[in-house]
XYZ file of C-alpha atoms in Angstrom:
276
model
C 125.573 16.859 91.559
C 123.054 17.778 94.235
C 123.675 19.195 97.681
C 123.418 16.635 100.461
C 119.995 16.637 102.096
C 121.528 16.560 105.528
C 125.149 16.612 106.600
C 125.401 14.420 109.703
C 127.156 15.648 112.842
C 130.740 14.540 113.225
C 133.286 14.525 116.011
C 134.663 18.048 116.386
C 137.875 17.127 118.182
C 140.398 16.235 115.447
C 142.122 12.907 116.089
C 145.925 13.072 116.301
C 146.254 11.401 112.893
C 143.584 13.504 111.143
C 146.044 14.995 108.654
C 147.372 11.532 107.758
C 143.834 10.280 107.202
C 143.106 13.252 104.925
C 146.274 12.621 102.906
C 146.101 8.841 102.586
C 142.371 8.141 102.708
C 140.083 7.440 99.778
C 137.902 10.438 98.968
C 134.253 9.788 98.136
C 132.162 12.766 97.024
C 128.761 12.856 98.740
C 127.452 16.251 97.639
C 128.216 19.858 96.817
C 128.059 22.888 99.115
C 126.043 25.175 96.870
C 126.505 28.323 98.970
C 130.261 28.364 98.289
C 131.567 30.826 95.684
C 134.082 28.215 94.447
C 133.642 24.476 94.059
C 133.351 22.923 97.523
C 132.497 19.234 97.772
C 131.302 17.425 100.859
C 133.134 14.091 101.056
C 134.023 11.221 103.269
C 137.613 10.048 103.549
C 138.348 6.485 104.622
C 141.528 4.525 105.286
C 142.375 1.366 107.211
C 138.968 1.116 108.870
C 138.719 4.800 109.781
C 136.381 7.343 108.234
C 135.752 11.070 108.606
C 133.793 13.788 106.854
C 135.713 16.478 105.013
C 135.493 19.316 102.517
C 137.375 18.975 99.230
C 137.959 22.116 97.147
C 139.612 21.236 93.827
C 141.872 23.826 92.235
C 140.008 23.207 88.965
C 136.893 24.731 90.540
C 138.528 27.991 91.644
C 137.581 31.327 90.121
C 140.630 33.486 89.284
C 141.059 36.596 91.465
C 142.814 39.616 89.940
C 144.205 40.760 93.297
C 145.487 37.268 94.236
C 147.320 36.322 91.033
C 149.898 34.004 92.628
C 149.285 30.460 93.757
C 145.859 28.980 94.433
C 143.116 29.273 97.014
C 143.857 25.682 98.023
C 147.527 26.396 98.701
C 146.683 29.429 100.822
C 144.134 27.412 102.820
C 146.825 24.867 103.653
C 149.329 27.628 104.455
C 146.820 29.161 106.886
C 146.508 25.793 108.627
C 150.292 25.531 108.926
C 150.503 28.954 110.575
C 147.609 28.119 112.889
C 149.358 24.920 113.968
C 152.566 26.854 114.624
C 150.698 29.121 117.058
C 149.586 26.124 119.122
C 146.044 27.491 119.168
C 144.617 24.975 116.681
C 142.180 27.469 115.189
C 141.997 25.934 111.700
C 140.741 22.370 111.140
C 143.320 19.898 109.783
C 143.885 20.850 106.134
C 146.058 19.220 103.468
C 146.835 19.524 99.773
C 146.160 16.300 97.890
C 144.898 14.740 94.698
C 141.213 13.882 94.476
C 138.445 12.927 92.059
C 138.716 16.317 90.310
C 142.460 16.825 90.597
C 144.627 18.522 93.187
C 142.808 20.477 95.850
C 142.452 21.392 99.476
C 141.000 18.759 101.803
C 139.849 19.882 105.262
C 138.292 17.963 108.132
C 134.587 18.732 108.461
C 133.601 20.540 111.666
C 130.003 20.600 112.884
C 129.193 23.992 114.406
C 127.000 24.365 117.491
C 123.972 26.371 116.275
C 123.171 27.701 119.733
C 126.548 29.408 120.165
C 126.178 33.195 119.878
C 129.250 35.101 118.749
C 127.625 37.943 116.753
C 124.559 40.069 117.434
C 122.697 43.209 116.397
C 121.691 45.377 119.363
C 120.000 48.698 119.980
C 121.968 51.570 121.432
C 125.369 53.058 120.714
C 127.482 51.046 123.165
C 127.786 47.280 123.582
C 126.696 45.518 126.746
C 129.358 43.948 129.008
C 130.806 40.845 127.379
C 130.478 42.272 123.858
C 132.673 44.328 121.542
C 131.437 46.862 118.997
C 132.114 46.314 115.291
C 130.055 49.126 113.765
C 126.557 50.216 112.805
C 124.491 48.347 110.237
C 121.280 49.209 108.404
C 118.471 46.874 109.413
C 115.685 48.253 107.211
C 113.032 50.975 107.349
C 115.706 53.595 107.981
C 116.823 51.938 111.211
C 120.351 51.089 112.255
C 121.637 48.714 114.896
C 125.005 48.140 116.471
C 126.794 45.031 115.216
C 128.775 43.398 118.020
C 130.867 40.298 118.582
C 131.492 38.414 121.796
C 134.394 39.486 124.006
C 135.735 35.948 123.784
C 139.379 34.898 124.146
C 138.935 32.395 121.302
C 137.847 35.168 118.959
C 140.709 37.333 120.185
C 143.213 34.642 119.275
C 141.587 34.343 115.859
C 141.854 38.120 115.409
C 145.610 37.843 115.996
C 145.908 34.918 113.580
C 143.963 36.856 110.933
C 146.311 39.818 111.316
C 149.260 37.490 110.685
C 147.544 35.826 107.717
C 146.312 39.164 106.302
C 142.874 37.592 106.018
C 140.739 39.538 103.550
C 137.481 37.721 104.300
C 136.716 36.987 107.962
C 132.932 36.702 107.863
C 130.563 35.485 110.524
C 129.837 32.335 108.552
C 133.520 31.450 108.714
C 133.377 31.092 112.519
C 132.593 27.579 113.758
C 132.089 27.277 117.526
C 131.623 23.681 118.582
C 129.598 21.993 121.261
C 132.867 21.054 122.973
C 133.817 24.699 123.464
C 136.352 24.986 120.658
C 136.331 27.609 117.928
C 137.529 27.091 114.371
C 137.968 29.521 111.509
C 137.520 28.326 107.934
C 137.745 29.651 104.357
C 141.270 31.073 104.197
C 141.675 31.223 100.437
C 142.193 35.005 100.316
C 145.121 35.377 102.681
C 148.859 36.167 102.602
C 148.652 39.042 100.105
C 151.731 41.274 100.190
C 149.441 44.334 100.402
C 147.432 45.076 103.539
C 143.981 43.599 102.863
C 142.746 42.783 106.359
C 138.935 42.694 106.255
C 137.220 41.198 109.255
C 134.324 41.332 111.683
C 136.745 41.002 114.593
C 137.642 44.679 115.070
C 136.482 44.815 118.683
C 140.043 44.890 120.048
C 141.434 47.324 117.447
C 144.137 49.461 119.011
C 144.109 47.554 122.306
C 147.299 46.007 123.716
C 147.992 42.406 122.741
C 147.698 39.850 125.499
C 150.860 38.375 126.987
C 149.861 35.055 125.444
C 149.596 36.629 121.983
C 153.001 38.276 122.319
C 154.573 34.945 123.279
C 152.904 33.238 120.314
C 154.084 35.964 117.923
C 157.640 35.657 119.256
C 157.470 31.949 118.489
C 156.159 32.643 114.995
C 158.988 35.085 114.360
C 161.521 32.363 115.129
C 159.673 29.736 113.095
C 159.392 32.109 110.114
C 163.122 32.850 109.981
C 164.719 31.774 106.695
C 165.945 28.554 108.270
C 162.843 28.131 110.443
C 160.515 25.114 110.243
C 157.400 27.129 109.425
C 159.133 28.979 106.592
C 160.120 25.601 105.124
C 156.526 24.337 105.276
C 155.212 27.513 103.647
C 157.695 27.612 100.766
C 155.806 25.105 98.560
C 152.506 26.871 99.264
C 153.005 30.644 98.919
C 155.584 32.896 97.279
C 158.801 34.129 98.837
C 157.422 37.671 98.800
C 154.330 36.492 100.679
C 156.477 34.752 103.298
C 158.518 37.957 103.691
C 155.297 39.944 104.096
C 154.118 37.490 106.769
C 157.375 37.985 108.642
C 156.871 41.738 108.372
C 153.333 41.547 109.751
C 154.509 39.505 112.735
C 157.283 42.033 113.324
C 154.849 44.941 113.062
C 152.479 43.386 115.587
C 155.325 42.840 118.032
C 156.653 46.345 117.390
C 153.332 48.032 118.108
C 152.239 45.634 120.831
C 148.647 46.268 119.751
C 145.870 44.789 117.682
C 145.792 46.441 114.237
C 143.247 49.112 113.355
C 141.400 49.633 110.065
C 143.494 51.560 107.565
C 140.597 53.648 106.271
C 141.749 53.042 102.688
C 139.030 50.475 101.884
C 136.017 48.855 103.549
C 137.281 47.148 106.693
C 134.362 44.719 106.957
C 133.810 42.020 104.292
C 130.547 41.925 102.349
C 128.289 40.266 103.051
C 129.418 40.229 106.697
C 127.817 36.850 107.459
């Protein structure tokens, strides 16, 4: 199967019934995303006169990960969407678990990123300019280093909080999708929810800084929803293990207890590789 020559732009504002369309619609494979480390198929989904583009990642195409032995990448992607929806921030495109041409898998609404949006940069000097946050120094060749920075953007800050809750082990630059309508989505959440601290991200710019009032309110809501009888806990139970749900509760509690964005542990590389 060949990669599509060109993936056409699509609406980036999910319709209210996007999840229903993804669940009930007929999946037609149009091509394969060759850059993906696991099988990722570009599809269209159609139902009752409606059609949308989507990504379908069948479980059969997943590579086993020794440090994520439980569940599947697809289940964790859907669980990440459920948590994102519970925050009210809508940072993950509509994502469902469903059967498809190659068996059960994750199906996610396709989002067309705005190529002109600048969220990451390499700059000279040791301090970021106003409006930017420092991530760390990177080698740029010929013995030179540059400062890697990300935008001081409230959308990224919300995503940094979500990643801390999800324990996202792979927040790369290519997983950030800013849209022409001003929204920001995060994708590729297959390595999340581990019971051990595995947070690896480019969004360290707020490390150690106090959480915003908005973030605290959202985390308080998550704590209630993740209670044993809470609605979010019920939606997560078919997707991740009980121990992983407990660990998610603990991470939310730890964030509220500290009142701060987490900092790198120093026990392993804090930035995923490759970073983009």
